[in-house]
Amino acid sequence: SRDPGPDLAAATLEVNPLTPDAAGQSIAELTAAHAQFIMDPAVFARAVQIETGALDLELNVPQLEWVIRDPATAADRLRAATHAELIPNTTMFRVYVTGPDPTTAATLANAVASAYERQCRHLFLADARGDLTTLTARKADLEKELASSMDAMRTAAMDATPPNIRQAITLDLETQRTLLADYDSQFATTTEQLAAVQTHGVRTPQVAALLAGHPVHNDLLTRQVKLAAKLQQFESIYEANHPAILRAKAQYDTVIEQIRALEATVVAGVQQQSQAKLDESNIMMSMLKSDIESNVAALAHADLTNAVLDHEEQRYRELSEALMQVEQDITMSQLAINSGWTVRMRFPATLPDQ
């Protein structure tokens, strides 16, 4: 900033740090804004009124002659002779006025500062009272919304699924899906085995293994071998229709029928067991699918209700923060109104004889 010269005077203005600002500006930004707003032409029109109204225009006042000579252009001329500068790291700024002499410059600098102070007081008090009314109404609305949000949050909390229950449902669902996969695999294997038994009978590995460990079947096979050997011996001795050959053939045929009957019984048993497994698998898979559907629905319901709870909790937090901010703004507005000023002349320009 420039140092005041013989024709340059400066009045220092201070911005009230308690002044609420709807635009969310910091106090430094607000101070900078005031340093620009002071150059409003209306300020200089008011400044001219302040000075000329305080003088007897019939008198010859050399210090103000250049202002009162042409009142219509005095405000514009005064504005052209004025500039404002911030004082770094403070809430103050200076308004400089260049005049024909130090006394005129100081008088006009104080007039400009006083005019801006009055304008800000008038506008600020009107705006601050209006803001306070708006903020008070907003606070009442927020308090109602907050109470409603609290009720909604409590309802959502009652409907929500606790985390441990949801975890239990998830684990149960995983177990059911594993069991269903096992039964499905068992069903496919048993179906293949049953088809093989129905097609190949005793030649299937499953039936052959059962017959191999069947004592009656093994005994019948032994008798078959012995009777076959006996029949072959008789056929080498007797005629084809000899009673001994006929008895041997009858015994042999009987053993063969017994073997086939036993094998048919074993095959039928294997088929029944396979079918029983298929029936069991079908029943279990049907039950598991039903349980899985129920648990999937339960998880979907849990996710929905928990999402509703999360939403209501977030809304409650936002409303609480908004209410807190409004209460802070109300406090700041009341403090600022009580202080009675938004911008004030902190240090008037010093007249030469002072």
Short mmCIF file of N, CA and C in Angstrom, two decimals, residues 32 46 60 94 173 209 238 310 327:
data_model
loop_
_atom_site.label_atom_id
_atom_site.label_comp_id
_atom_site.label_asym_id
_atom_site.label_seq_id
_atom_site.Cartn_x
_atom_site.Cartn_y
_atom_site.Cartn_z
N ALA A 32 -12.09 -8.88 1.77
CA ALA A 32 -11.70 -8.51 0.40
C ALA A 32 -12.91 -8.03 -0.39
N ARG A 46 -23.72 9.08 -1.09
CA ARG A 46 -24.01 9.29 0.32
C ARG A 46 -22.90 10.12 0.98
N ASN A 60 -17.70 30.32 2.04
CA ASN A 60 -16.64 29.94 1.11
C ASN A 60 -15.72 28.97 1.82
N ARG A 94 -8.06 -0.17 4.10
CA ARG A 94 -7.98 1.29 4.10
C ARG A 94 -8.65 1.84 2.84
N LEU A 173 -26.93 -71.23 3.91
CA LEU A 173 -27.14 -71.26 2.47
C LEU A 173 -25.97 -71.94 1.76
N ALA A 209 -19.85 -107.83 -8.67
CA ALA A 209 -19.18 -107.78 -7.37
C ALA A 209 -20.05 -108.40 -6.29
N TYR A 238 -22.62 -143.67 -21.88
CA TYR A 238 -23.96 -144.15 -22.22
C TYR A 238 -24.48 -143.52 -23.49
N ASP A 310 -29.55 -48.22 6.77
CA ASP A 310 -28.38 -47.39 6.44
C ASP A 310 -28.83 -46.03 5.91
N GLU A 327 -28.07 -23.96 14.10
CA GLU A 327 -27.96 -23.43 15.46
C GLU A 327 -26.71 -22.55 15.60
#
